[in-house]
Coordinates of C-alpha atoms (C1' of nucleotides) in Angstrom, one line a residue:
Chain A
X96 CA -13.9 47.3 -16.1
X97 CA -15.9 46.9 -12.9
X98 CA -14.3 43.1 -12.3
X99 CA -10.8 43.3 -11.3
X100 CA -8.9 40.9 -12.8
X101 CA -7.9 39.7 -8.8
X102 CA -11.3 38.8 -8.5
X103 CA -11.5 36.7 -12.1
X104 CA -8.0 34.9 -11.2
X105 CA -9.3 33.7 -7.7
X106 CA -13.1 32.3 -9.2
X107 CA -10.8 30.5 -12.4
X108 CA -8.3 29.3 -9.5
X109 CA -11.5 27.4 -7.7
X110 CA -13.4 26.4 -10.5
X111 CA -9.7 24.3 -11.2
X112 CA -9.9 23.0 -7.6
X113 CA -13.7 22.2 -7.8
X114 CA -13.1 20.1 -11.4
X115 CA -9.9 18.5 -9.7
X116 CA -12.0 17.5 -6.9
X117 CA -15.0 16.0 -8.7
X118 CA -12.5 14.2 -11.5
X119 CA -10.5 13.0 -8.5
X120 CA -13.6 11.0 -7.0
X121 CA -15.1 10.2 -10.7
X122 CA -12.0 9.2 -12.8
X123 CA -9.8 8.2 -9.7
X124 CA -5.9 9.3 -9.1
X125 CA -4.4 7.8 -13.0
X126 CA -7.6 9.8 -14.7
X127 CA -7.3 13.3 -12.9
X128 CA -4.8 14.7 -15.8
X129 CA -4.3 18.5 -15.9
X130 CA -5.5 18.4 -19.2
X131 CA -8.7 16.5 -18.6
X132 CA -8.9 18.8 -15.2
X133 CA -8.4 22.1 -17.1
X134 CA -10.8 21.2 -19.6
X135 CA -14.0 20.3 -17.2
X136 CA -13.0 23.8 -15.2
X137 CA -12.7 25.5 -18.9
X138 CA -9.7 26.7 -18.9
X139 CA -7.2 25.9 -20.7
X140 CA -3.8 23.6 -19.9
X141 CA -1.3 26.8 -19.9
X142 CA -3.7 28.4 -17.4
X143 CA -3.8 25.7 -14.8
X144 CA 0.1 25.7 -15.6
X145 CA 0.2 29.2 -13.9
X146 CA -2.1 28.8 -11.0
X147 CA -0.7 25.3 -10.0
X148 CA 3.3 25.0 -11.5
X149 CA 3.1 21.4 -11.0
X150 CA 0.4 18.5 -11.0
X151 CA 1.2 18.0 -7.0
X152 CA 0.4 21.1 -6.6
X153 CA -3.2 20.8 -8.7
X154 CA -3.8 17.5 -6.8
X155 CA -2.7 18.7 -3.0
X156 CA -4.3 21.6 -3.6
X157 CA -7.6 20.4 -4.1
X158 CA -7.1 17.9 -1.3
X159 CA -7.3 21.2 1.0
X160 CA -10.4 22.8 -0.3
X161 CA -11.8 19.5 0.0
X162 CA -10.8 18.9 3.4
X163 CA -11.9 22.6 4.1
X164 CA -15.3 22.2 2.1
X165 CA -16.3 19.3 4.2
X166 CA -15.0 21.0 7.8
X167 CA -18.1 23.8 6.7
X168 CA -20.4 21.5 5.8
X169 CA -20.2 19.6 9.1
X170 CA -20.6 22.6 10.6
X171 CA -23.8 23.6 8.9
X172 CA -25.4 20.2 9.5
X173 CA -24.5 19.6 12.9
X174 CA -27.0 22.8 13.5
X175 CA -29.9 20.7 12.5
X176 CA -29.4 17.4 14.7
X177 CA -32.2 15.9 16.7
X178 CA -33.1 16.3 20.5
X179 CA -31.8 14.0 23.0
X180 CA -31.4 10.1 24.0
X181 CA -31.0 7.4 21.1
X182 CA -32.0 8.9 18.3
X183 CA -29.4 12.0 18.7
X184 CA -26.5 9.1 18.7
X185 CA -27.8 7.7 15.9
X186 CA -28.3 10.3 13.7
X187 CA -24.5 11.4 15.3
X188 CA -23.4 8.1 13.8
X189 CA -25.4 8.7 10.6
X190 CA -23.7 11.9 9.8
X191 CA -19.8 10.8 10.5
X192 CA -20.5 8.1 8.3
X193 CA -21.7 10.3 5.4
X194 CA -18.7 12.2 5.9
X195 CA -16.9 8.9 5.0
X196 CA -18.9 8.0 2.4
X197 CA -19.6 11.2 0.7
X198 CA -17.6 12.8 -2.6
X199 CA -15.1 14.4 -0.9
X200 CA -13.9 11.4 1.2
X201 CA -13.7 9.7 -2.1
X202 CA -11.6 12.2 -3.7
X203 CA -9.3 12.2 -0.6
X204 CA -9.3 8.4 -0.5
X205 CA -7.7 8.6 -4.3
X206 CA -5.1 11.1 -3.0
X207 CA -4.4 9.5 0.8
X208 CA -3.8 6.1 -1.5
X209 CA -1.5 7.4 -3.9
X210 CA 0.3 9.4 -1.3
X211 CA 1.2 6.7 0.5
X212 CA 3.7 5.5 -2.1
X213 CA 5.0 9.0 -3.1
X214 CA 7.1 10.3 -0.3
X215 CA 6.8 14.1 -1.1
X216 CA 3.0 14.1 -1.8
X217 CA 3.1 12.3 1.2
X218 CA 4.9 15.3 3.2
X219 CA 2.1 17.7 1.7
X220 CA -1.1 15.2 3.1
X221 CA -0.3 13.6 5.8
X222 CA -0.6 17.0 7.7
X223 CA -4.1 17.6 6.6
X224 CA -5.2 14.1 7.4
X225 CA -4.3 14.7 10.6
X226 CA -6.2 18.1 10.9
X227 CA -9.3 16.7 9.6
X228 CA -8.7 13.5 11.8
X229 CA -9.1 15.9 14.8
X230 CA -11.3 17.8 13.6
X231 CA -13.3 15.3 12.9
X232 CA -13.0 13.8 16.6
X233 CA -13.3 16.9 18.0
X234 CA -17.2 17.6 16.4
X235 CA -18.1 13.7 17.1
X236 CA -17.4 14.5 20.8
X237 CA -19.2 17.6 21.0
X238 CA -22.4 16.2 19.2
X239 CA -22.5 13.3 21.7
X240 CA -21.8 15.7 24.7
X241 CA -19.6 12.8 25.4
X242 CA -17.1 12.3 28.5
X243 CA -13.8 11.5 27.6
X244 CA -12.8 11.6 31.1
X245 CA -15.1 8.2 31.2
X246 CA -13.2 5.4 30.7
X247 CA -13.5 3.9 27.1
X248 CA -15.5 6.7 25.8
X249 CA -12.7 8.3 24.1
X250 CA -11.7 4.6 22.7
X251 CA -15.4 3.8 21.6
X252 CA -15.4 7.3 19.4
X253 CA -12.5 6.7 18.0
X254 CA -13.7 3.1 16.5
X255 CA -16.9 4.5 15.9
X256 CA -14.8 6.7 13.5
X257 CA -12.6 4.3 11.8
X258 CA -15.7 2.0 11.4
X259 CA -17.2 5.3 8.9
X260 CA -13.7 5.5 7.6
X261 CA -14.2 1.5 6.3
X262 CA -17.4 2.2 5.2
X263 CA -16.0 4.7 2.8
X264 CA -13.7 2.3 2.1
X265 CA -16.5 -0.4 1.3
X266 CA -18.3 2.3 -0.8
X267 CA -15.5 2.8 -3.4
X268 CA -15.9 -0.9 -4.3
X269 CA -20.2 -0.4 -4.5
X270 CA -23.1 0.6 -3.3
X271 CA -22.9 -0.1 0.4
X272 CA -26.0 1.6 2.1
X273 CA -28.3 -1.1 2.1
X274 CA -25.5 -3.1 4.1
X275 CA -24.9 -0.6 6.5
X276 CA -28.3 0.6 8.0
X277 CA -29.0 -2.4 10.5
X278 CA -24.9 -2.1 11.3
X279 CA -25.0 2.2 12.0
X280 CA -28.2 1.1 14.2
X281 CA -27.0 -1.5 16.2
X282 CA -23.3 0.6 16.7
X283 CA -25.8 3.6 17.8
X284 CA -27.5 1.7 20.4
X285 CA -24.1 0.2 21.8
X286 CA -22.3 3.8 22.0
X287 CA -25.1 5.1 23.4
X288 CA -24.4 2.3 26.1
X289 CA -21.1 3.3 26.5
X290 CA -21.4 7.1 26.6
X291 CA -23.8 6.5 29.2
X292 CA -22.9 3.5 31.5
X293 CA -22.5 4.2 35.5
Chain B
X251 CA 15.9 -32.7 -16.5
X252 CA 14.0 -34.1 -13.6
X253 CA 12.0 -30.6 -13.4
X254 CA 9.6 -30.6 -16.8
X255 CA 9.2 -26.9 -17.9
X256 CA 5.6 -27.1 -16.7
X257 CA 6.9 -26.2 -13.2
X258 CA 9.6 -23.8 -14.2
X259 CA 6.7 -22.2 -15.8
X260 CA 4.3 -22.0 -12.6
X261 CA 7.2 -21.3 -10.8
X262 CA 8.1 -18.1 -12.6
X263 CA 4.1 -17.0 -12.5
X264 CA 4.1 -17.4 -8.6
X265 CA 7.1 -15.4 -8.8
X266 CA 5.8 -12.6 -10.4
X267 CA 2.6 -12.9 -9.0
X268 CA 4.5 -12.6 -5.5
X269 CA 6.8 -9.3 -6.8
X270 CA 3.7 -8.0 -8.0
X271 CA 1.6 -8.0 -4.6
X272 CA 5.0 -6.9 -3.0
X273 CA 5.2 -4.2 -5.7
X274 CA 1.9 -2.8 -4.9
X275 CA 1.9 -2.6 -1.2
X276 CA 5.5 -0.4 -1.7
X277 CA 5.5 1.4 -4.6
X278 CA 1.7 1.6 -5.1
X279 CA -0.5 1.7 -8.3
X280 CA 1.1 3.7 -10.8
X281 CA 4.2 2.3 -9.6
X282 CA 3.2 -0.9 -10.4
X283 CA 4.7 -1.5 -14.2
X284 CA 5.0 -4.7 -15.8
X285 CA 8.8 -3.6 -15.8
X286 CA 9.6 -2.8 -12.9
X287 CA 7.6 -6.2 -11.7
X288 CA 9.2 -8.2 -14.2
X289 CA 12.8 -7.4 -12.9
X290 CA 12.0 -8.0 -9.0
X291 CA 11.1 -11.4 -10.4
X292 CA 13.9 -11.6 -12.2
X293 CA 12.7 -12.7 -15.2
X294 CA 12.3 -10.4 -18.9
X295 CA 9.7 -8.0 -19.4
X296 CA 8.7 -10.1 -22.8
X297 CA 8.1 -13.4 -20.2
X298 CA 5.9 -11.6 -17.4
X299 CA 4.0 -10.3 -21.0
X300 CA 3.5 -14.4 -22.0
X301 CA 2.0 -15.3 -18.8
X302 CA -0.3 -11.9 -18.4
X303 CA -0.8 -10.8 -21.6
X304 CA -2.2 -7.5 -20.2
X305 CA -1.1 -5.8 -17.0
X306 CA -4.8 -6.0 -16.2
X307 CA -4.4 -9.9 -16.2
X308 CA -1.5 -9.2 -14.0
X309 CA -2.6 -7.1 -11.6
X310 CA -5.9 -9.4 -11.4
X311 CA -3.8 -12.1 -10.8
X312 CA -2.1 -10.7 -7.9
X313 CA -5.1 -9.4 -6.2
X314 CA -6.5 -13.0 -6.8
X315 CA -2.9 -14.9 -5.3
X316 CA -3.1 -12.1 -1.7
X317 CA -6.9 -13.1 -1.2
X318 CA -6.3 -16.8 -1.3
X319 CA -2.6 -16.1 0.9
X320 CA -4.2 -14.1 3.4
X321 CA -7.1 -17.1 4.0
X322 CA -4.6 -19.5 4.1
X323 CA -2.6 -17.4 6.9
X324 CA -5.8 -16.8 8.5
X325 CA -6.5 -20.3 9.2
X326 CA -3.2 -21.3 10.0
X327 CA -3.1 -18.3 12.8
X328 CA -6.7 -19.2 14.3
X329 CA -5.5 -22.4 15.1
X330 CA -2.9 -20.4 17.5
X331 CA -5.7 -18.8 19.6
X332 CA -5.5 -19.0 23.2
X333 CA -8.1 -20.1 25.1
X334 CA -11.4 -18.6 26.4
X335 CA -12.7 -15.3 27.9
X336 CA -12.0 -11.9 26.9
X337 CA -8.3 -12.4 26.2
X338 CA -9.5 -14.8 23.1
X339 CA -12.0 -12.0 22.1
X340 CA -9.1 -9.3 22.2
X341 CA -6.7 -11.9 20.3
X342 CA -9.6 -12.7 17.4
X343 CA -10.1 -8.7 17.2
X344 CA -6.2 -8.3 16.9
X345 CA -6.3 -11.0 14.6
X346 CA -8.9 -9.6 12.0
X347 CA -7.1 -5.9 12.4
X348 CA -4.0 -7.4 11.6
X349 CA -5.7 -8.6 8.4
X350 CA -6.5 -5.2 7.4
X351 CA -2.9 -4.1 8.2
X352 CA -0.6 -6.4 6.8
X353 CA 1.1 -6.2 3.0
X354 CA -1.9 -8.3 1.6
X355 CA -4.1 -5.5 2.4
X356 CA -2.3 -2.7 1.3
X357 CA -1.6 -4.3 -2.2
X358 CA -5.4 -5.1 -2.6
X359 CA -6.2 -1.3 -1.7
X360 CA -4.2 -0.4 -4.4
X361 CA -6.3 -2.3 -6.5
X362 CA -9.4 -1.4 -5.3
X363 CA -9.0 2.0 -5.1
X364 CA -8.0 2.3 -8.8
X365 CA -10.7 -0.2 -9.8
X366 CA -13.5 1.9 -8.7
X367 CA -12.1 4.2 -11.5
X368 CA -11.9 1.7 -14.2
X369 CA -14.8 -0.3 -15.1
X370 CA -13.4 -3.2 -16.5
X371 CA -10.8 -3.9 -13.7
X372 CA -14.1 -3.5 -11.1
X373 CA -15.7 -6.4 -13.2
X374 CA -12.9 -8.7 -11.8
X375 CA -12.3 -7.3 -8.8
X376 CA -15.7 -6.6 -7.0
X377 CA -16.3 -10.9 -6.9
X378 CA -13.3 -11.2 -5.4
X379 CA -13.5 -8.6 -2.7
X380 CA -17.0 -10.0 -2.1
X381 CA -15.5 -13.4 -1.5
X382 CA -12.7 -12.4 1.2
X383 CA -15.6 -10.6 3.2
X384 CA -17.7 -13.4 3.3
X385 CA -14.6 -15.6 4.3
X386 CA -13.6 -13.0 6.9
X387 CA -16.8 -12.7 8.5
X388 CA -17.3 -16.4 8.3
X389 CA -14.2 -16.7 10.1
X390 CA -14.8 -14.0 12.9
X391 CA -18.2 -15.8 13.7
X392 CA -16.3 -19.1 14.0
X393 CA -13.8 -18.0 15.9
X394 CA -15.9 -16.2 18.7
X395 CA -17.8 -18.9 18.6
X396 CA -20.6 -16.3 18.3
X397 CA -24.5 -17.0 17.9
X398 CA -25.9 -15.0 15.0
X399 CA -29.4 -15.6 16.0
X400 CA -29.1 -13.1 18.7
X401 CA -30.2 -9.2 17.7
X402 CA -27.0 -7.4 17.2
X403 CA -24.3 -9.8 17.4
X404 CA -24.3 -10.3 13.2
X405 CA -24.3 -6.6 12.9
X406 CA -21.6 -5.7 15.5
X407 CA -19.1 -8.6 14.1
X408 CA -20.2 -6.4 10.8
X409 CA -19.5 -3.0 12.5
X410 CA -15.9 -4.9 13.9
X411 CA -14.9 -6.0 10.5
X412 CA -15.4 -2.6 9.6
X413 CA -13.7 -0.8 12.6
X414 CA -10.7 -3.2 11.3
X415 CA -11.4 -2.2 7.7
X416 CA -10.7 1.8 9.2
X417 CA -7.6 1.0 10.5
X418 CA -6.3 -0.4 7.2
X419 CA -6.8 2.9 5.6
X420 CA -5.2 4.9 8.6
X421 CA -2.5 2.8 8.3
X422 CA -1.6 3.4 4.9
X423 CA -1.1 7.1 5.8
X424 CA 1.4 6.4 8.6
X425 CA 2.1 4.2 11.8
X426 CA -0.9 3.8 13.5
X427 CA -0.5 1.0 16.0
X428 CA -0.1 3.2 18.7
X429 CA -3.2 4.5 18.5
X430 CA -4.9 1.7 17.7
X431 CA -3.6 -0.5 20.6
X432 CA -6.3 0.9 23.4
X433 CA -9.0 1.1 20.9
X434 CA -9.1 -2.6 19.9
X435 CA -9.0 -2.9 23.9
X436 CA -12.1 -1.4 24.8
X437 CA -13.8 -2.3 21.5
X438 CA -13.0 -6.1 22.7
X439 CA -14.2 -5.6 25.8
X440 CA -17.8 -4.1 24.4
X441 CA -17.6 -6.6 21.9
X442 CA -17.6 -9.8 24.6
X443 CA -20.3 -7.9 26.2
X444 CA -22.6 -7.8 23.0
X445 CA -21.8 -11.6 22.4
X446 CA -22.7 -12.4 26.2
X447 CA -25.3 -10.1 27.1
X448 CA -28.5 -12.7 28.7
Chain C
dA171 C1' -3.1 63.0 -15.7
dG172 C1' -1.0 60.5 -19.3
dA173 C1' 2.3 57.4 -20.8
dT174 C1' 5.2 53.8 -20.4
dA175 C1' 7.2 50.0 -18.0
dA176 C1' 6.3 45.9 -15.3
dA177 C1' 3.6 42.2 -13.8
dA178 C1' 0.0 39.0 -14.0
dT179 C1' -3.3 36.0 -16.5
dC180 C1' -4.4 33.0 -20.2
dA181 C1' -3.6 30.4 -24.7
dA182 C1' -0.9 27.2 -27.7
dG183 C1' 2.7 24.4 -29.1
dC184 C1' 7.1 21.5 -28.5
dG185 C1' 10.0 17.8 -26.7
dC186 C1' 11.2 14.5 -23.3
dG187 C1' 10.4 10.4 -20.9
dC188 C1' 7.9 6.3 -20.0
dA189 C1' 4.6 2.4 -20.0
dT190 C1' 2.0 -0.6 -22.8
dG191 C1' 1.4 -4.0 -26.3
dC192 C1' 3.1 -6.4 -30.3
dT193 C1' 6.3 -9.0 -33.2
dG194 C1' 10.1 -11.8 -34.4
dG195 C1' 13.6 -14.8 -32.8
dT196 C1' 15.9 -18.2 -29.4
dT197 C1' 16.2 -21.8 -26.1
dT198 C1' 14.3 -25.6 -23.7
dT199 C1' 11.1 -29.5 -23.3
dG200 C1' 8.3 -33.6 -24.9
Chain D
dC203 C1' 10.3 -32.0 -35.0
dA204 C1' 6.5 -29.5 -32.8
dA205 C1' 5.2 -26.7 -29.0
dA206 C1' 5.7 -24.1 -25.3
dA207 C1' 8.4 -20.9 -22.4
dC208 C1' 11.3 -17.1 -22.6
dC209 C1' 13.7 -12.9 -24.4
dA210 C1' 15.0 -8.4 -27.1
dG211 C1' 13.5 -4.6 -29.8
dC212 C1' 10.2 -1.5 -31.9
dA213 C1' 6.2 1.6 -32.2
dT214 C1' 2.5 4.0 -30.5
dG215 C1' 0.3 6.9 -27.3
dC216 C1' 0.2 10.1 -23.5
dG217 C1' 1.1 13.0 -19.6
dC218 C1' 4.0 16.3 -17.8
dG219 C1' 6.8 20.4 -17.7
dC220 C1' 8.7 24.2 -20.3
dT221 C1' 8.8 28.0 -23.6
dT222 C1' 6.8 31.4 -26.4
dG223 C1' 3.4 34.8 -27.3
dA224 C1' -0.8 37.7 -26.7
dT225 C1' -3.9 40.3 -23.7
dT226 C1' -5.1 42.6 -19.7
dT227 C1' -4.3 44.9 -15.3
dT228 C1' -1.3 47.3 -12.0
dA229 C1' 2.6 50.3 -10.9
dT230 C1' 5.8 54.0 -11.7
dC231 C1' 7.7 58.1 -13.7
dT232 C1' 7.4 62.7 -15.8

DNA sequence: AGATAAAATCAAGCGCGCATGCTGGTTTTG
DNA sequence: CAAAACCAGCATGCGCGCTTGATTTTATCT
């Protein structure tokens, strides 16, 4: 055959991580089963069995495509921001928060919850929350052109990124957008004071 | 007896209401069984099962007992604020992270996190989380003594509450006070500025 | 090159452990 | 004596991990 088997392991091997991803934000932490998993990614259980020997490593490993899925998408949109002054910050703000809000954040937010009660799932995240913390960081600064050497900048960006992080946090319980609009506005205009002051 | 059975009875429902929210801040959601919540409290499986017939109605219950503890707490510890100026702005800021924080907070992400998951748990949580952030907002107003009539202030206590919200979630993942420490600094200081400005 | 051994991929079934909910029975209270 | 609080045991269901078996691909030897 033309399709080395290599080739067919590593597509079934993703469309697992892809299904554990999506059930992870749909059905939650308790609802993401191997079974149910294998079955949306149609394969069946044995098959999942021998890519991932043991449900942490179904679940952690979908946390890193995840985390790695998101990194790339950043990328691609932060190519398409705005021009300059106010509205740059706030569409800045805009995207960080839909990085918080967004499937992927949700799926994490199942597995960063549950890890923090199961010491050796634990060992496996923490690690990548850290990355994608940075990482994170890292991209907010750049798109602002910020400072950090200005007092408080650093600081301000950092809240500015826990605030998305509890907006995600709001969205798991419902729709939240309407709510956060005027908030994402007004938080632009202040950073915008602070990236710029003196 | 001089103690009717009637408060033997409420007495061993606080009790497990108590191991229960204690339960879910340590050993999280799915290591939340009646069982296990049953014996912290000391009493038989078969008794935590007459006063919640379903571990829904438990876990309800519990969510419901940390909401109405952590208002209580909160007005106890307003009434401990120092004075005026920016050091009562940083204290109220520290105040409403340390909300987000604390045991209370962790037990009700538990909660929420699964109930976004499960329908019928969501129908009696989502009131009740919608309660606390009225309460908690309420409360931040009051105690900076803010006027919500001026543009951004309603949105930036909003954006604050959020911020705090953030730091709930990092903190599940590890230790985070350090970091937090110089944020919740400069975010008081911006804040008094907002609440000031003309 | 051809054949055979070895390894990898997928499918299906089994058994263990555990949590929930229910039912019957016992003690305490009024 | 009636009712409520409390306790022990049973039964069902389910998820996980393991084992077995079939099919395909890769490697090795003659």
């Amino acid at each position: 055959m033309t399709a080395p088997q290599q080739e067919r392991s590593k597509a079934t091997r993703l469309r697992l991580l892809e299904a554990a991803v999506d059930c992870l934000a749909e059905k939650g932490w308790s609802g993401t089963t191997v079974a149910i998993v294998a079955r949306a990614a149609g394969v069946s259980r044995g098959a999942a069995q021998h890519h991932f020997p043991t449900r942490e490593d179904l679940i952690a490993g979908a946390l890193e495509f995840a985390t790695e899925t998101q990194l790339i998408e950043n990328r691609a949109r932060a190519a398409t921001l705005p021009e300059h002054g106010l509205t740059r910050v706030e569409a800045v703000v805009n995207m960080l928060v839909d990085i918080y809000v967004g499937p992927y954040f949700r799926a994490a937010l199942q597995v960063w919850v549950a890890a923090s009660a199961d010491p050796s799932l634990h060992a496996r995240v923490q690690p990548l929350e850290a990355r994608l913390g940075r990482a994170i960081h890292h991209v907010a600064v750049e798109l602002l052109r910020a400072d950090e050497r200005k007092p408080g900048v650093r600081e301000t960006i950092q809240g500015t990124l826990d605030m998305a992080r509890g907006f995600g946090l709001a969205t798991v319980l419902g729709d939240d957008s309407a709510r956060r609009r005027p908030i994402v506005r007004q938080w632009a205009r202040v950073l915008a004071g602070v990236l710029g002051e003196q």
